[in-house]
């Protein structure tokens, strides 16, 4: 199962993806879809840094939580949500994708 989690820490956002899709190891189109969205996110965010461990199936991206980066993450997050909604019929393993996000704006309101 793949987990994607977002945390906001001070002026930064931290996005982590862990786990394996497990659809077809070595030839996994589900993993490819999830991975290309994460790579697009990394290449698009301003001032982002990343740590990853391919063997452990772990990616962590840290970037400033500015309005542009939040918009980019919201757009990529929509891609993951579309994978869940549109592809889970054809590829039931997509139902195992968990997206855990905390809204930056709800955090601002709670302070």
GROMACS .gro file of C-alpha atoms in nm:
model
  111
    1UNK     CA    1   0.000   0.000   0.000
    2UNK     CA    2   0.122   0.351  -0.081
    3UNK     CA    3   0.079   0.632   0.171
    4UNK     CA    4   0.116   1.000   0.091
    5UNK     CA    5   0.124   1.245   0.380
    6UNK     CA    6   0.160   1.622   0.401
    7UNK     CA    7   0.266   1.815   0.710
    8UNK     CA    8   0.324   2.185   0.750
    9UNK     CA    9   0.609   2.271   0.984
   10UNK     CA   10   0.672   2.640   1.038
   11UNK     CA   11   0.727   2.791   0.694
   12UNK     CA   12   0.789   2.456   0.521
   13UNK     CA   13   0.575   2.175   0.391
   14UNK     CA   14   0.689   1.814   0.406
   15UNK     CA   15   0.541   1.558   0.167
   16UNK     CA   16   0.625   1.191   0.214
   17UNK     CA   17   0.535   0.888   0.005
   18UNK     CA   18   0.598   0.543   0.147
   19UNK     CA   19   0.515   0.189   0.048
   20UNK     CA   20   0.485  -0.018  -0.266
   21UNK     CA   21   0.196  -0.026  -0.509
   22UNK     CA   22   0.248  -0.401  -0.548
   23UNK     CA   23   0.050  -0.432  -0.871
   24UNK     CA   24   0.316  -0.608  -1.079
   25UNK     CA   25   0.667  -0.588  -0.927
   26UNK     CA   26   0.929  -0.502  -1.187
   27UNK     CA   27   0.663  -0.398  -1.438
   28UNK     CA   28   0.427  -0.193  -1.223
   29UNK     CA   29   0.220   0.068  -1.408
   30UNK     CA   30   0.055   0.174  -1.082
   31UNK     CA   31   0.395   0.252  -0.931
   32UNK     CA   32   0.490   0.436  -1.250
   33UNK     CA   33   0.181   0.658  -1.229
   34UNK     CA   34   0.241   0.737  -0.862
   35UNK     CA   35   0.612   0.797  -0.918
   36UNK     CA   36   0.576   1.032  -1.214
   37UNK     CA   37   0.340   1.253  -1.014
   38UNK     CA   38   0.590   1.267  -0.727
   39UNK     CA   39   0.878   1.342  -0.965
   40UNK     CA   40   0.671   1.616  -1.132
   41UNK     CA   41   0.604   1.764  -0.789
   42UNK     CA   42   0.974   1.765  -0.699
   43UNK     CA   43   1.074   1.928  -1.029
   44UNK     CA   44   0.797   2.191  -1.001
   45UNK     CA   45   0.827   2.313  -0.642
   46UNK     CA   46   1.037   2.622  -0.573
   47UNK     CA   47   1.328   2.561  -0.336
   48UNK     CA   48   1.252   2.192  -0.283
   49UNK     CA   49   1.489   1.932  -0.149
   50UNK     CA   50   1.434   1.556  -0.144
   51UNK     CA   51   1.551   1.242   0.029
   52UNK     CA   52   1.463   0.900  -0.103
   53UNK     CA   53   1.538   0.535  -0.057
   54UNK     CA   54   1.430   0.324  -0.352
   55UNK     CA   55   1.478  -0.004  -0.168
   56UNK     CA   56   1.260   0.110   0.124
   57UNK     CA   57   1.009   0.281  -0.110
   58UNK     CA   58   1.043   0.616   0.066
   59UNK     CA   59   1.040   0.970  -0.074
   60UNK     CA   60   1.039   1.290   0.130
   61UNK     CA   61   1.014   1.636  -0.023
   62UNK     CA   62   1.057   1.953   0.182
   63UNK     CA   63   0.979   2.292   0.030
   64UNK     CA   64   0.876   2.639   0.141
   65UNK     CA   65   0.502   2.657   0.207
   66UNK     CA   66   0.447   2.959  -0.012
   67UNK     CA   67   0.131   3.020  -0.220
   68UNK     CA   68   0.292   2.896  -0.545
   69UNK     CA   69   0.414   2.570  -0.391
   70UNK     CA   70   0.081   2.511  -0.218
   71UNK     CA   71  -0.097   2.553  -0.554
   72UNK     CA   72   0.149   2.312  -0.721
   73UNK     CA   73   0.093   2.052  -0.446
   74UNK     CA   74  -0.285   2.094  -0.467
   75UNK     CA   75  -0.264   2.031  -0.844
   76UNK     CA   76  -0.048   1.719  -0.807
   77UNK     CA   77  -0.269   1.600  -0.521
   78UNK     CA   78  -0.564   1.621  -0.762
   79UNK     CA   79  -0.370   1.382  -0.990
   80UNK     CA   80  -0.344   1.130  -0.706
   81UNK     CA   81  -0.714   1.173  -0.630
   82UNK     CA   82  -0.796   1.109  -0.997
   83UNK     CA   83  -0.590   0.790  -0.985
   84UNK     CA   84  -0.802   0.679  -0.690
   85UNK     CA   85  -1.134   0.776  -0.847
   86UNK     CA   86  -1.086   0.688  -1.213
   87UNK     CA   87  -0.838   0.403  -1.213
   88UNK     CA   88  -0.944   0.194  -0.914
   89UNK     CA   89  -1.203   0.008  -1.125
   90UNK     CA   90  -0.946  -0.105  -1.383
   91UNK     CA   91  -0.666  -0.147  -1.130
   92UNK     CA   92  -0.810  -0.231  -0.786
   93UNK     CA   93  -0.468  -0.184  -0.628
   94UNK     CA   94  -0.523   0.193  -0.663
   95UNK     CA   95  -0.778   0.155  -0.383
   96UNK     CA   96  -0.478   0.099  -0.156
   97UNK     CA   97  -0.341   0.450  -0.217
   98UNK     CA   98  -0.392   0.662   0.093
   99UNK     CA   99  -0.359   1.039   0.078
  100UNK     CA  100  -0.334   1.213   0.412
  101UNK     CA  101  -0.325   1.590   0.381
  102UNK     CA  102  -0.353   1.871   0.625
  103UNK     CA  103  -0.480   2.195   0.480
  104UNK     CA  104  -0.245   2.489   0.524
  105UNK     CA  105  -0.543   2.722   0.548
  106UNK     CA  106  -0.716   2.519   0.817
  107UNK     CA  107  -0.392   2.531   1.017
  108UNK     CA  108  -0.387   2.909   0.987
  109UNK     CA  109  -0.746   2.929   1.110
  110UNK     CA  110  -0.675   2.705   1.411
  111UNK     CA  111  -0.390   2.921   1.545
   0.00000   0.00000   0.00000
